[in-house]
Coordinates of N, CA, C and O in Angstrom, one line a residue:
X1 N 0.9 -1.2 0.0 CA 0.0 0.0 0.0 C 0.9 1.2 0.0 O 1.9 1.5 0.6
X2 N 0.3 1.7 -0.8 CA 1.6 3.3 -0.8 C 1.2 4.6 -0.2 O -0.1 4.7 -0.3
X3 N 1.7 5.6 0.2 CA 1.1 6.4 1.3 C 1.9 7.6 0.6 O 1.6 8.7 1.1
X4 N 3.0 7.6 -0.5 CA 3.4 8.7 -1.1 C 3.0 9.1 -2.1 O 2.5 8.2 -2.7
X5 N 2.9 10.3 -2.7 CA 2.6 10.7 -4.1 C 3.1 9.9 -5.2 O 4.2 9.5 -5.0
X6 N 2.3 9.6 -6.5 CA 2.8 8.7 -7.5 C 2.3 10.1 -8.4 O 1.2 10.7 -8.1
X7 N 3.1 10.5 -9.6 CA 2.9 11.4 -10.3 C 2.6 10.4 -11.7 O 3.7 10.0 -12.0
X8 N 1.8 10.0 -12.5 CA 1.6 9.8 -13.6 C 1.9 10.3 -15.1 O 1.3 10.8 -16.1
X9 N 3.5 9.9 -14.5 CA 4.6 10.7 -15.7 C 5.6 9.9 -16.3 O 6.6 10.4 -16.8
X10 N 5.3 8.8 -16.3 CA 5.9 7.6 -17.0 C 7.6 7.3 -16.5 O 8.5 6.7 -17.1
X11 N 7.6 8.1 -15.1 CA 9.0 8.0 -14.4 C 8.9 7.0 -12.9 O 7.9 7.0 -12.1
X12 N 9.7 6.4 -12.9 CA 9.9 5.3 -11.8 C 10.7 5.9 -11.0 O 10.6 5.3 -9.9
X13 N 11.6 7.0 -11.0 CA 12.2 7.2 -10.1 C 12.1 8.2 -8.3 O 12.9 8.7 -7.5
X14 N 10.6 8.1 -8.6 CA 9.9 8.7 -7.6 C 10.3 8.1 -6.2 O 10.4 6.9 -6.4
X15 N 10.5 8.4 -4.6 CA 10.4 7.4 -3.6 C 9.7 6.3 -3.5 O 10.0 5.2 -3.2
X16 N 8.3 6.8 -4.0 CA 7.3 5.4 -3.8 C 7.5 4.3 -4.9 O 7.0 3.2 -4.8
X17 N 8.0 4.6 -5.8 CA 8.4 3.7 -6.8 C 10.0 2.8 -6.5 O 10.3 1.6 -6.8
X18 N 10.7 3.7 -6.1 CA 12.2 3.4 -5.3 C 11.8 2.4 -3.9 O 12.8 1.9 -3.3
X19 N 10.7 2.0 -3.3 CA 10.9 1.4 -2.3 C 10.1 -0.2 -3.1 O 10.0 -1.2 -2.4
X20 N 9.5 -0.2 -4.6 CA 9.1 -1.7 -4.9 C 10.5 -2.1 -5.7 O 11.4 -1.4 -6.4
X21 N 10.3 -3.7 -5.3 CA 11.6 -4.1 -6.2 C 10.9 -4.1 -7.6 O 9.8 -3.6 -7.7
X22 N 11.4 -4.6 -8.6 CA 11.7 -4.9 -9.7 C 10.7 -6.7 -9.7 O 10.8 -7.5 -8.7
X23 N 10.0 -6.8 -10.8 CA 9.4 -8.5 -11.0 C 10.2 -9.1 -11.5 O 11.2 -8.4 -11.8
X24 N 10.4 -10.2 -11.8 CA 11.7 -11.2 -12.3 C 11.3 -10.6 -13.6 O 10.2 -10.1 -13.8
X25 N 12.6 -10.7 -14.6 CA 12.4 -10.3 -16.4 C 11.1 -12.0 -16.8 O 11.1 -13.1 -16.5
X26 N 10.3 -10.9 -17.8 CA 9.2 -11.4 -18.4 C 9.6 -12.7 -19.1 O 10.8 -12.8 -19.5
X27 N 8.7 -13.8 -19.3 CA 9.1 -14.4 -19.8 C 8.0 -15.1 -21.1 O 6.8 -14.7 -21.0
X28 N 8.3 -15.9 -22.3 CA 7.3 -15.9 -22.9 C 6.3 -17.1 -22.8 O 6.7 -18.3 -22.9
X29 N 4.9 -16.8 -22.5 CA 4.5 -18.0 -21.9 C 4.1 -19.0 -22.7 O 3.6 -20.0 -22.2
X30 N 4.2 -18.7 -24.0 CA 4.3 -20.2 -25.2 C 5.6 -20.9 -25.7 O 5.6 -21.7 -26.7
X31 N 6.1 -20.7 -25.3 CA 7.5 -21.3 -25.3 C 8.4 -21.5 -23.9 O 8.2 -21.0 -22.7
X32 N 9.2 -22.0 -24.2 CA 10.8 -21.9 -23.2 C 11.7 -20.9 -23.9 O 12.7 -20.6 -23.3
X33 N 11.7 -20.2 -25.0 CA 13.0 -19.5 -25.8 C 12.4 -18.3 -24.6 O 11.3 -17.8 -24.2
X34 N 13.8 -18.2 -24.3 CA 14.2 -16.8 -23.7 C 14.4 -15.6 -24.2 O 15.5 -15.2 -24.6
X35 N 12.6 -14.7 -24.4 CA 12.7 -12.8 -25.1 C 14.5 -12.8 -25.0 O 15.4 -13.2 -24.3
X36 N 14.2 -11.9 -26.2 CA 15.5 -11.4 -26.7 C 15.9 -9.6 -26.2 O 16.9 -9.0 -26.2
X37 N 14.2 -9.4 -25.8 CA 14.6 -8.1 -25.1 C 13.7 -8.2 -24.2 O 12.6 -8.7 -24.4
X38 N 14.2 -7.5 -22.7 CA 13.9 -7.3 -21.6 C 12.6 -6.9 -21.2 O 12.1 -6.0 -21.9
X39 N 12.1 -7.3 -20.4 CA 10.6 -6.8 -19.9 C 10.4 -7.1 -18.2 O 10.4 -8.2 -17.6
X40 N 10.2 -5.9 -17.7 CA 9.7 -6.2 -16.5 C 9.0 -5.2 -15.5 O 9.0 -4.1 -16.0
X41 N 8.3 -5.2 -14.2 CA 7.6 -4.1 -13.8 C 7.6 -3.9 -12.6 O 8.1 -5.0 -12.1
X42 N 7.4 -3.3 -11.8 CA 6.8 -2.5 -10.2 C 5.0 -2.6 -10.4 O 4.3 -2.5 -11.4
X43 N 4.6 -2.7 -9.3 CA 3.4 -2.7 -9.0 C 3.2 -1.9 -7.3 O 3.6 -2.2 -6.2
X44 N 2.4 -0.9 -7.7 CA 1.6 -0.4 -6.3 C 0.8 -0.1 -6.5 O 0.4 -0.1 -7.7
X45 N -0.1 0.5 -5.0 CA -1.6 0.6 -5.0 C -1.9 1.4 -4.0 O -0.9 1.6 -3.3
X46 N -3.3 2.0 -3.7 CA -3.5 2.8 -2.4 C -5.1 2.2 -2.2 O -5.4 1.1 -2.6
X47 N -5.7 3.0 -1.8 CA -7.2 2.6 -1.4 C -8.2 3.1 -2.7 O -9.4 3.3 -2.8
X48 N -7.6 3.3 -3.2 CA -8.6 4.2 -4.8 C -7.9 3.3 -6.0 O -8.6 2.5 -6.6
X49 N -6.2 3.5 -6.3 CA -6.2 2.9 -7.8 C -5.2 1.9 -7.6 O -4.7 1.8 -6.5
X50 N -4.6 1.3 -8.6 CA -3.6 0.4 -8.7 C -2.8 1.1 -9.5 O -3.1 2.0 -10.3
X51 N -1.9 0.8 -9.3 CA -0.4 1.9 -10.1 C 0.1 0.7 -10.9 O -0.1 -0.3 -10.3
X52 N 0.9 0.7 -12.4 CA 1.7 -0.6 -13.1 C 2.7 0.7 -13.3 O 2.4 1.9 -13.4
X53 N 4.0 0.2 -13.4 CA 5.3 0.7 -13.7 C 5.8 -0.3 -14.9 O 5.7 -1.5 -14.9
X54 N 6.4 0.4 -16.0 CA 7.0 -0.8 -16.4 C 8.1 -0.6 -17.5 O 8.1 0.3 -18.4
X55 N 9.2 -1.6 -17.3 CA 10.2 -0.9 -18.3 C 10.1 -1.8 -19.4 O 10.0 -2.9 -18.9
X56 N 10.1 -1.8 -20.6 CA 9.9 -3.0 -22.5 C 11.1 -1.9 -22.9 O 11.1 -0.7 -22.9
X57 N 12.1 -2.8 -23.2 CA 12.6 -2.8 -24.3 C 12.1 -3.1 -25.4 O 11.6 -4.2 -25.6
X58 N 12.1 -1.8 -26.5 CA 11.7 -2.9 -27.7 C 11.5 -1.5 -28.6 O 10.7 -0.6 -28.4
X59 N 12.6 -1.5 -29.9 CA 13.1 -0.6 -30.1 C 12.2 -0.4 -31.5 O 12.3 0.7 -32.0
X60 N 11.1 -1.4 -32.2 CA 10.3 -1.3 -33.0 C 9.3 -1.3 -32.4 O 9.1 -2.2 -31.5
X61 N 8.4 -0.4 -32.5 CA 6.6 -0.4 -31.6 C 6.0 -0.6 -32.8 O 6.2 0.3 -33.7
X62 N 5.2 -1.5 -33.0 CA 4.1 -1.5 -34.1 C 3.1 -2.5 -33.9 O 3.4 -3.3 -33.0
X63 N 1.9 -2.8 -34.5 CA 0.9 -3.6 -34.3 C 0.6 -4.0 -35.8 O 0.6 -3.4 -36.9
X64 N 0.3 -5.3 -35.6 CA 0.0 -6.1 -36.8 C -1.5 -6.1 -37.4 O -2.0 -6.2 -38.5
X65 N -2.2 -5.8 -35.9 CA -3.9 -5.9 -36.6 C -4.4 -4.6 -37.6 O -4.2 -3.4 -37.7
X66 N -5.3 -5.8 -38.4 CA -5.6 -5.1 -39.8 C -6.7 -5.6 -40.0 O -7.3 -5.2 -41.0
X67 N -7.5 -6.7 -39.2 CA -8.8 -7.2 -39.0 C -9.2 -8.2 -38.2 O -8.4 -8.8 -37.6
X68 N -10.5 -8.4 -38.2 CA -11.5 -9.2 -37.3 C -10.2 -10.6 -37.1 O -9.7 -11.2 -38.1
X69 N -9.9 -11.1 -35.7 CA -9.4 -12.0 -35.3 C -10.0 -13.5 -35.7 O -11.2 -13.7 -36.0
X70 N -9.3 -14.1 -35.6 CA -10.0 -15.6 -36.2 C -10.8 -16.1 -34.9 O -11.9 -16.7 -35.2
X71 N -10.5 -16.0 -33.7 CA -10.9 -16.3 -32.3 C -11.9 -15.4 -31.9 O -12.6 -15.6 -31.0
X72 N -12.1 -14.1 -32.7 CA -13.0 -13.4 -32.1 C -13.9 -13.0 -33.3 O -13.7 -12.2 -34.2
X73 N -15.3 -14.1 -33.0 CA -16.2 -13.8 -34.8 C -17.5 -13.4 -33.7 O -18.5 -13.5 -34.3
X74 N -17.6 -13.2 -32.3 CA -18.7 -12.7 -31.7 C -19.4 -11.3 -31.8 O -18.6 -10.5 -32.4
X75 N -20.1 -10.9 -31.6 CA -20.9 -9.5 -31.4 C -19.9 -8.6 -31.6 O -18.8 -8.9 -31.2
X76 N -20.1 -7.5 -32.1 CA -19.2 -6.4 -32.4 C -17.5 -6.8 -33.0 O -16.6 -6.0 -33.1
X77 N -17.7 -8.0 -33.1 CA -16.0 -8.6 -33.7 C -15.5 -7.6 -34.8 O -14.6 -8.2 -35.4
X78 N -15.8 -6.3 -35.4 CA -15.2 -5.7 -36.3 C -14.6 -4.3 -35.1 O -14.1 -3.3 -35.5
X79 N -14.8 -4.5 -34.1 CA -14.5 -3.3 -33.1 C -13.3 -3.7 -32.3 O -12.3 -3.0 -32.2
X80 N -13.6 -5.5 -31.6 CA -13.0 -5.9 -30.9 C -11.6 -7.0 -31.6 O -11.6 -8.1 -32.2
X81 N -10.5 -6.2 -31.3 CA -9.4 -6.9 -31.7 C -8.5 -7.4 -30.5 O -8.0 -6.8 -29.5
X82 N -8.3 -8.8 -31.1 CA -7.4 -9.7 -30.1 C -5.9 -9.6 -30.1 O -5.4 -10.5 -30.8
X83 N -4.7 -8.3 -29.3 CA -3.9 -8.3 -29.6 C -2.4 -9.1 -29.3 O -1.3 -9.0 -29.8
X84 N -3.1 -9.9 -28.2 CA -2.1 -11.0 -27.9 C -1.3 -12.0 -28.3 O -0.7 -12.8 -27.7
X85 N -1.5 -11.7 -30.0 CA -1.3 -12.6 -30.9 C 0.0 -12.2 -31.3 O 0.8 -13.0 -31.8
X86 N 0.4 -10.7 -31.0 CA 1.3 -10.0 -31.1 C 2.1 -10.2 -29.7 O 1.6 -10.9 -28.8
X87 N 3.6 -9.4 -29.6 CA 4.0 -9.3 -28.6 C 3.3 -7.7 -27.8 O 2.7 -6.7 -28.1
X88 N 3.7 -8.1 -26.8 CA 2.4 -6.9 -25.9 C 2.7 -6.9 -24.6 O 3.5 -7.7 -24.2
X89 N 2.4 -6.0 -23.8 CA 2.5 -5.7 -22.4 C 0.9 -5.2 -21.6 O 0.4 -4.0 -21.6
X90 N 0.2 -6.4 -21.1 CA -1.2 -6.4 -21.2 C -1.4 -6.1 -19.7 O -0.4 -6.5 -19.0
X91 N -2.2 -5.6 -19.1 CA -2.8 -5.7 -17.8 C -4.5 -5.9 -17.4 O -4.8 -6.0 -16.2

């Protein structure tokens, strides 16, 4: 539970961020091959929101979706896209 200010500025180096450790580096959960680039996060919370911290390496950002998912042909499936299919940092 955190009791210090968290400013919502994409910086970790705040006190309250300085006192969670680091999560073990991400790993990929359809395989055993070991990411080639780093991923990992901080997590806190207070009585209102949950805070995610998080550092991704990953020096190309882009998304592959260009339509309706094969897994997702339900209700509004031209809105809803399944991005998991891709590499991602989900919560």
């Amino acid at each position: 539970l955190v009791d210090k200010e968290i400013k919502l500025d994409g910086r970790l180096d705040e006190p309250a961020w300085q006192e969670v450790v680091w999560t073990d580096s991400f790993v990929d959960i359809n395989t055993t091959i070991i990411p080639r680039l780093f991923t990992r996060a901080k997590i806190r919370w207070n009585n209102e929101f949950l805070f995610v911290g998080a550092m991704l390496e990953e020096p190309q950002a882009f998304a592959n979706i260009t339509s309706t998912c094969h897994c997702n042909q339900g209700p509004g499936s031209k809105k809803d896209q399944v991005v998991y299919h891709d590499n991602d940092f989900e919560i």
